[in-house]
Amino acid sequence: MASDRSLQIQIFVLLALAATAFSTTLSPHFYDGVCPQALPAIKRVVEAAVAKERRMGASLLRLHFHDCFVNGCDASILLDPTPTIDSEKNAGPNNNSARGFEVIDQIKAEVDKVCGCSVVSCADILAVAARDSVVALGGPSWKVRMGRRDSTTASRTQANATLPSPFMDLQALIANFQRQGLNERDLVALAGGHTIGFSKCLLFKNRTYNGTNIDPAFAQQLRASCPPNGGDSNLSPLDPTPARFDGAYYNNLVKQRGLLQSDQALFSGGSTDAIVRSYISNPEAFWADFARSMIRMGNIKPLTGTQGQIRDNCRRVN
């Protein structure tokens, strides 16, 4: 009797999956008929991971960002290196930096368990986990559009070429985001993701010792944990409240206390100064724009319909 019931559930899932398999449109309701338990399962694992280590929320958000900026939101960042996969994990911006892969593995295992089979893509897991991480750290929520499928390839070369550098000036950042179909408001709003998390000394050392648009007291404070020689892996918070999603990041910028050169570039006498000021005077506008821009970023060149696959293991192609 129990086996009959299990068979009925599997048949239902397969029929529901067939109904959505050829959809070429992302939707917040994509899994409603296939596995309504999927999103609650993702949320549980994310909340547990963030409760264990608050920094993990920033790491999961960053994974989604670094995935979408390299050939679209297709979970290519999750693929381990093989003789035929030039893993994006080994690209300069990700190597010994991108983290949270084990949490994605846990989410995938839990979602497949509650759904009865591998029906939720790793790309959608990244998108939903990013949203749930922001919420877990006190930030805004948004309706994640789903229906992405997973790539069967990765490109370390493309990751090195397209991911924005922490050393970019404003014009380079604007151009980088424009190539992804994102505008200046998206740039400033998504940069607000740096209201959570940390960065390594290597990435802000030159700014700390040679920057001309950095508050001297802030530079002196950073030098305590970022010596001129060595200490490249030492961490400093991206803003004063790295475990809470708030507007402190923008307040830092007007005080010339942006940690990275690319952070301070957003408030340096250029075209984005006004947006930074607007987020300080109206935090609700930042939250609304951040949510809107996350949806726009999540729409970058997704694989849909019969493109790609639904990976059984997020780290390797089926």
CSV table of C-alpha atoms in Angstrom, one decimal:
chain,number,residue,atom,x,y,z
A,1,MET,CA,0.0,0.0,0.0
A,2,ALA,CA,2.8,2.4,0.9
A,3,SER,CA,4.7,1.5,-2.3
A,4,ASP,CA,1.5,2.3,-4.3
A,5,ARG,CA,1.2,5.7,-2.6
A,6,SER,CA,4.9,6.4,-3.4
A,7,LEU,CA,4.4,5.5,-7.0
A,8,GLN,CA,1.4,7.8,-7.2
A,9,ILE,CA,3.4,10.7,-5.9
A,10,GLN,CA,6.2,10.0,-8.4
A,11,ILE,CA,3.7,9.9,-11.2
A,12,PHE,CA,2.1,13.2,-10.1
A,13,VAL,CA,5.5,14.9,-9.9
A,14,LEU,CA,6.5,13.6,-13.3
A,15,LEU,CA,3.2,14.8,-14.9
A,16,ALA,CA,3.5,18.2,-13.2
A,17,LEU,CA,7.2,18.4,-14.3
A,18,ALA,CA,6.2,17.6,-17.9
A,19,ALA,CA,3.7,20.5,-17.8
A,20,THR,CA,6.4,23.0,-16.9
A,21,ALA,CA,9.4,21.4,-18.6
A,22,PHE,CA,9.0,23.4,-21.8
A,23,SER,CA,8.2,26.7,-20.2
A,24,THR,CA,10.4,29.5,-21.5
A,25,THR,CA,9.1,32.1,-19.0
A,26,LEU,CA,10.4,32.6,-15.4
A,27,SER,CA,7.7,32.7,-12.8
A,28,PRO,CA,7.4,33.0,-9.0
A,29,HIS,CA,5.0,30.1,-9.2
A,30,PHE,CA,7.0,27.7,-11.3
A,31,TYR,CA,7.2,25.0,-8.7
A,32,ASP,CA,3.7,25.4,-7.2
A,33,GLY,CA,2.4,22.4,-9.1
A,34,VAL,CA,5.6,20.4,-9.1
A,35,CYS,CA,6.9,20.7,-5.6
A,36,PRO,CA,5.3,23.3,-3.3
A,37,GLN,CA,7.6,22.1,-0.5
A,38,ALA,CA,10.7,23.2,-2.4
A,39,LEU,CA,10.9,26.9,-1.3
A,40,PRO,CA,10.2,26.2,2.4
A,41,ALA,CA,12.9,23.6,2.3
A,42,ILE,CA,15.4,26.1,0.8
A,43,LYS,CA,14.5,28.6,3.4
A,44,ARG,CA,15.0,26.2,6.3
A,45,VAL,CA,18.5,25.2,5.2
A,46,VAL,CA,19.5,28.8,4.5
A,47,GLU,CA,18.2,30.0,7.9
A,48,ALA,CA,20.1,27.3,9.7
A,49,ALA,CA,23.3,28.0,7.8
A,50,VAL,CA,23.1,31.8,8.5
A,51,ALA,CA,22.2,31.2,12.2
A,52,LYS,CA,25.4,29.1,12.4
A,53,GLU,CA,27.6,31.7,10.6
A,54,ARG,CA,26.1,35.1,9.8
A,55,ARG,CA,28.8,35.6,7.1
A,56,MET,CA,27.3,32.8,5.1
A,57,GLY,CA,24.4,35.0,4.1
A,58,ALA,CA,26.7,37.3,2.3
A,59,SER,CA,28.5,34.4,0.7
A,60,LEU,CA,25.3,32.9,-0.7
A,61,LEU,CA,24.2,36.3,-2.1
A,62,ARG,CA,27.6,36.6,-3.8
A,63,LEU,CA,27.4,33.2,-5.4
A,64,HIS,CA,24.2,34.2,-7.2
A,65,PHE,CA,25.8,37.5,-8.3
A,66,HIS,CA,29.0,35.8,-9.6
A,67,ASP,CA,26.9,33.1,-11.3
A,68,CYS,CA,24.6,35.6,-13.2
A,69,PHE,CA,27.4,37.8,-14.4
A,70,VAL,CA,29.1,34.9,-16.3
A,71,ASN,CA,27.0,33.7,-19.2
A,72,GLY,CA,23.8,34.2,-17.3
A,73,CYS,CA,22.1,32.7,-14.2
A,74,ASP,CA,22.8,29.0,-15.0
A,75,ALA,CA,24.6,27.6,-11.9
A,76,SER,CA,27.9,27.4,-13.9
A,77,ILE,CA,29.7,28.7,-10.9
A,78,LEU,CA,28.9,25.5,-9.0
A,79,LEU,CA,30.6,23.1,-11.5
A,80,ASP,CA,33.8,21.5,-10.2
A,81,PRO,CA,36.8,21.2,-12.5
A,82,THR,CA,37.0,18.2,-14.7
A,83,PRO,CA,39.0,17.4,-17.9
A,84,THR,CA,36.2,19.1,-19.9
A,85,ILE,CA,35.0,21.7,-17.3
A,86,ASP,CA,37.3,24.8,-16.9
A,87,SER,CA,35.7,25.6,-13.5
A,88,GLU,CA,34.7,29.2,-12.7
A,89,LYS,CA,35.7,28.3,-9.1
A,90,ASN,CA,39.3,28.7,-10.2
A,91,ALA,CA,38.8,32.2,-11.8
A,92,GLY,CA,40.6,35.0,-10.0
A,93,PRO,CA,37.5,36.6,-8.4
A,94,ASN,CA,36.3,33.2,-7.1
A,95,ASN,CA,39.5,31.2,-6.2
A,96,ASN,CA,39.9,30.9,-2.4
A,97,SER,CA,37.1,33.5,-2.2
A,98,ALA,CA,33.7,32.2,-3.3
A,99,ARG,CA,32.2,30.0,-0.6
A,100,GLY,CA,28.9,28.4,0.5
A,101,PHE,CA,29.1,25.5,-1.9
A,102,GLU,CA,28.5,23.0,0.9
A,103,VAL,CA,25.3,24.9,1.8
A,104,ILE,CA,24.1,24.6,-1.8
A,105,ASP,CA,24.8,20.9,-1.6
A,106,GLN,CA,22.7,20.6,1.6
A,107,ILE,CA,19.9,22.6,0.0
A,108,LYS,CA,19.9,20.4,-3.1
A,109,ALA,CA,19.8,17.2,-1.0
A,110,GLU,CA,16.9,18.5,1.1
A,111,VAL,CA,14.9,19.8,-1.8
A,112,ASP,CA,15.3,16.6,-3.8
A,113,LYS,CA,14.2,14.7,-0.6
A,114,VAL,CA,11.0,16.6,-0.1
A,115,CYS,CA,10.2,16.7,-3.8
A,116,GLY,CA,10.8,13.0,-4.3
A,117,CYS,CA,13.2,13.6,-7.3
A,118,SER,CA,15.6,16.1,-8.8
A,119,VAL,CA,13.1,18.7,-10.1
A,120,VAL,CA,14.5,22.0,-8.8
A,121,SER,CA,17.5,23.4,-10.7
A,122,CYS,CA,20.7,24.5,-9.0
A,123,ALA,CA,20.3,27.9,-10.7
A,124,ASP,CA,17.0,28.4,-9.1
A,125,ILE,CA,18.4,27.2,-5.7
A,126,LEU,CA,21.1,29.9,-6.0
A,127,ALA,CA,18.5,32.6,-6.7
A,128,VAL,CA,16.2,31.6,-3.9
A,129,ALA,CA,19.0,31.1,-1.4
A,130,ALA,CA,20.3,34.6,-2.2
A,131,ARG,CA,16.8,36.1,-1.4
A,132,ASP,CA,16.4,34.0,1.8
A,133,SER,CA,19.9,35.0,2.9
A,134,VAL,CA,19.1,38.7,2.6
A,135,VAL,CA,15.9,38.2,4.6
A,136,ALA,CA,17.6,36.2,7.3
A,137,LEU,CA,20.0,39.1,7.8
A,138,GLY,CA,17.1,41.6,8.2
A,139,GLY,CA,16.8,42.8,4.6
A,140,PRO,CA,14.0,43.0,2.1
A,141,SER,CA,12.2,40.1,0.4
A,142,TRP,CA,11.1,39.8,-3.2
A,143,LYS,CA,9.3,37.3,-5.4
A,144,VAL,CA,12.0,35.2,-7.1
A,145,ARG,CA,11.1,34.2,-10.6
A,146,MET,CA,12.0,30.6,-11.3
A,147,GLY,CA,12.2,28.1,-14.1
A,148,ARG,CA,15.9,28.4,-14.9
A,149,ARG,CA,17.8,25.3,-16.0
A,150,ASP,CA,21.4,24.4,-15.3
A,151,SER,CA,24.3,24.8,-17.7
A,152,THR,CA,26.4,21.9,-18.9
A,153,THR,CA,29.5,24.1,-19.3
A,154,ALA,CA,31.5,26.7,-17.4
A,155,SER,CA,34.1,29.3,-18.4
A,156,ARG,CA,36.9,30.4,-16.1
A,157,THR,CA,38.1,32.7,-18.9
A,158,GLN,CA,34.7,34.4,-19.1
A,159,ALA,CA,34.5,34.7,-15.3
A,160,ASN,CA,37.9,36.5,-15.3
A,161,ALA,CA,36.7,38.8,-18.1
A,162,THR,CA,33.2,39.7,-16.9
A,163,LEU,CA,33.1,39.8,-13.1
A,164,PRO,CA,33.5,43.4,-11.9
A,165,SER,CA,36.8,44.1,-10.2
A,166,PRO,CA,37.2,45.7,-6.8
A,167,PHE,CA,39.7,48.0,-8.4
A,168,MET,CA,37.4,49.5,-11.0
A,169,ASP,CA,36.6,53.1,-11.3
A,170,LEU,CA,33.0,54.4,-11.8
A,171,GLN,CA,33.1,54.4,-15.6
A,172,ALA,CA,34.4,50.9,-15.7
A,173,LEU,CA,31.7,49.7,-13.3
A,174,ILE,CA,29.0,51.4,-15.3
A,175,ALA,CA,30.2,49.8,-18.5
A,176,ASN,CA,30.5,46.4,-16.8
A,177,PHE,CA,26.9,46.5,-15.6
A,178,GLN,CA,25.6,47.9,-18.9
A,179,ARG,CA,27.0,44.8,-20.7
A,180,GLN,CA,24.7,42.8,-18.5
A,181,GLY,CA,21.7,45.0,-19.4
A,182,LEU,CA,21.8,46.7,-16.0
A,183,ASN,CA,21.8,50.5,-15.5
A,184,GLU,CA,23.4,52.9,-13.0
A,185,ARG,CA,20.6,52.5,-10.4
A,186,ASP,CA,21.0,48.7,-10.6
A,187,LEU,CA,24.8,49.2,-10.0
A,188,VAL,CA,24.4,51.3,-6.9
A,189,ALA,CA,21.5,49.2,-5.5
A,190,LEU,CA,23.3,45.9,-6.1
A,191,ALA,CA,26.5,47.3,-4.6
A,192,GLY,CA,24.5,47.8,-1.5
A,193,GLY,CA,24.8,44.0,-1.1
A,194,HIS,CA,28.2,45.0,0.5
A,195,THR,CA,26.2,46.0,3.5
A,196,ILE,CA,26.9,42.5,4.6
A,197,GLY,CA,30.0,40.4,4.6
A,198,PHE,CA,33.8,40.9,4.5
A,199,SER,CA,36.7,41.4,2.1
A,200,LYS,CA,40.3,40.3,2.1
A,201,CYS,CA,43.1,42.7,2.8
A,202,LEU,CA,44.6,42.0,-0.6
A,203,LEU,CA,41.7,43.7,-2.3
A,204,PHE,CA,41.9,47.0,-0.3
A,205,LYS,CA,45.6,47.2,0.6
A,206,ASN,CA,46.5,49.6,-2.1
A,207,ARG,CA,43.6,51.8,-1.3
A,208,THR,CA,44.5,51.7,2.4
A,209,TYR,CA,48.1,52.9,1.9
A,210,ASN,CA,47.9,54.9,-1.4
A,211,GLY,CA,44.3,56.0,-1.8
A,212,THR,CA,43.5,59.7,-2.1
A,213,ASN,CA,39.8,59.5,-1.4
A,214,ILE,CA,39.9,57.6,1.9
A,215,ASP,CA,39.3,59.0,5.4
A,216,PRO,CA,42.7,59.1,7.1
A,217,ALA,CA,41.3,57.7,10.4
A,218,PHE,CA,39.6,54.9,8.5
A,219,ALA,CA,42.8,54.1,6.6
A,220,GLN,CA,44.7,54.0,9.9
A,221,GLN,CA,42.1,51.6,11.4
A,222,LEU,CA,42.4,49.3,8.4
A,223,ARG,CA,46.2,49.1,8.6
A,224,ALA,CA,46.0,47.4,12.0
A,225,SER,CA,44.7,44.3,10.3
A,226,CYS,CA,46.1,44.9,6.8
A,227,PRO,CA,49.9,45.3,7.0
A,228,PRO,CA,51.8,46.6,3.9
A,229,ASN,CA,53.5,43.2,3.6
A,230,GLY,CA,51.7,40.0,4.2
A,231,GLY,CA,48.3,39.5,5.8
A,232,ASP,CA,46.6,39.3,2.4
A,233,SER,CA,43.9,37.0,3.6
A,234,ASN,CA,43.0,39.0,6.7
A,235,LEU,CA,39.3,40.0,6.7
A,236,SER,CA,37.7,43.4,7.3
A,237,PRO,CA,34.0,44.1,7.2
A,238,LEU,CA,32.5,45.8,4.2
A,239,ASP,CA,30.6,48.2,6.4
A,240,PRO,CA,30.3,48.7,10.2
A,241,THR,CA,27.4,46.2,10.5
A,242,PRO,CA,28.5,43.2,8.3
A,243,ALA,CA,25.9,40.8,9.9
A,244,ARG,CA,22.9,43.1,9.3
A,245,PHE,CA,21.4,44.2,6.0
A,246,ASP,CA,20.9,47.9,6.4
A,247,GLY,CA,22.0,51.2,4.9
A,248,ALA,CA,25.3,51.7,6.7
A,249,TYR,CA,27.2,50.9,3.5
A,250,TYR,CA,26.0,54.2,1.9
A,251,ASN,CA,26.6,56.2,5.0
A,252,ASN,CA,30.2,55.0,4.9
A,253,LEU,CA,30.6,56.1,1.3
A,254,VAL,CA,29.8,59.8,2.0
A,255,LYS,CA,32.4,59.7,4.8
A,256,GLN,CA,35.0,58.3,2.3
A,257,ARG,CA,35.0,55.0,4.3
A,258,GLY,CA,34.2,52.7,1.4
A,259,LEU,CA,36.4,49.6,1.9
A,260,LEU,CA,37.0,48.8,-1.7
A,261,GLN,CA,38.0,51.2,-4.5
A,262,SER,CA,34.9,50.1,-6.4
A,263,ASP,CA,32.8,50.9,-3.4
A,264,GLN,CA,34.1,54.5,-3.0
A,265,ALA,CA,33.8,55.0,-6.8
A,266,LEU,CA,30.1,55.2,-6.3
A,267,PHE,CA,30.5,58.4,-4.3
A,268,SER,CA,33.4,60.2,-5.9
A,269,GLY,CA,31.9,63.3,-7.6
A,270,GLY,CA,30.3,61.3,-10.4
A,271,SER,CA,26.9,60.5,-11.8
A,272,THR,CA,26.0,58.0,-9.0
A,273,ASP,CA,26.5,60.4,-6.1
A,274,ALA,CA,22.8,61.4,-6.1
A,275,ILE,CA,21.6,57.8,-6.0
A,276,VAL,CA,23.8,57.2,-2.9
A,277,ARG,CA,22.4,60.3,-1.2
A,278,SER,CA,18.9,59.2,-2.0
A,279,TYR,CA,19.4,55.8,-0.3
A,280,ILE,CA,20.7,57.5,2.8
A,281,SER,CA,17.8,59.9,3.0
A,282,ASN,CA,15.2,57.2,2.1
A,283,PRO,CA,16.3,53.7,3.1
A,284,GLU,CA,13.0,52.3,1.9
A,285,ALA,CA,14.0,53.3,-1.6
A,286,PHE,CA,17.2,51.3,-1.3
A,287,TRP,CA,15.3,48.2,-0.2
A,288,ALA,CA,12.8,48.6,-3.1
A,289,ASP,CA,15.5,49.2,-5.6
A,290,PHE,CA,17.7,46.3,-4.3
A,291,ALA,CA,14.8,43.9,-4.6
A,292,ARG,CA,13.9,45.2,-8.1
A,293,SER,CA,17.5,45.0,-9.2
A,294,MET,CA,17.9,41.5,-7.9
A,295,ILE,CA,15.0,40.4,-10.0
A,296,ARG,CA,16.6,42.1,-13.0
A,297,MET,CA,19.9,40.4,-12.4
A,298,GLY,CA,18.2,37.1,-12.0
A,299,ASN,CA,16.8,37.5,-15.5
A,300,ILE,CA,20.2,37.6,-17.1
A,301,LYS,CA,20.2,35.1,-19.9
A,302,PRO,CA,18.6,32.1,-18.1
A,303,LEU,CA,18.4,28.7,-19.7
A,304,THR,CA,14.8,27.7,-20.0
A,305,GLY,CA,12.5,25.1,-21.7
A,306,THR,CA,14.7,22.3,-23.1
A,307,GLN,CA,17.9,24.2,-22.8
A,308,GLY,CA,20.5,22.8,-20.3
A,309,GLN,CA,19.4,20.3,-17.7
A,310,ILE,CA,18.3,19.9,-14.1
A,311,ARG,CA,21.5,18.7,-12.4
A,312,ASP,CA,21.2,15.8,-10.0
A,313,ASN,CA,24.4,17.1,-8.3
A,314,CYS,CA,25.1,20.8,-8.5
A,315,ARG,CA,28.8,20.2,-8.7
A,316,ARG,CA,28.7,18.1,-11.9
A,317,VAL,CA,26.9,17.6,-15.2
A,318,ASN,CA,24.5,14.7,-15.3
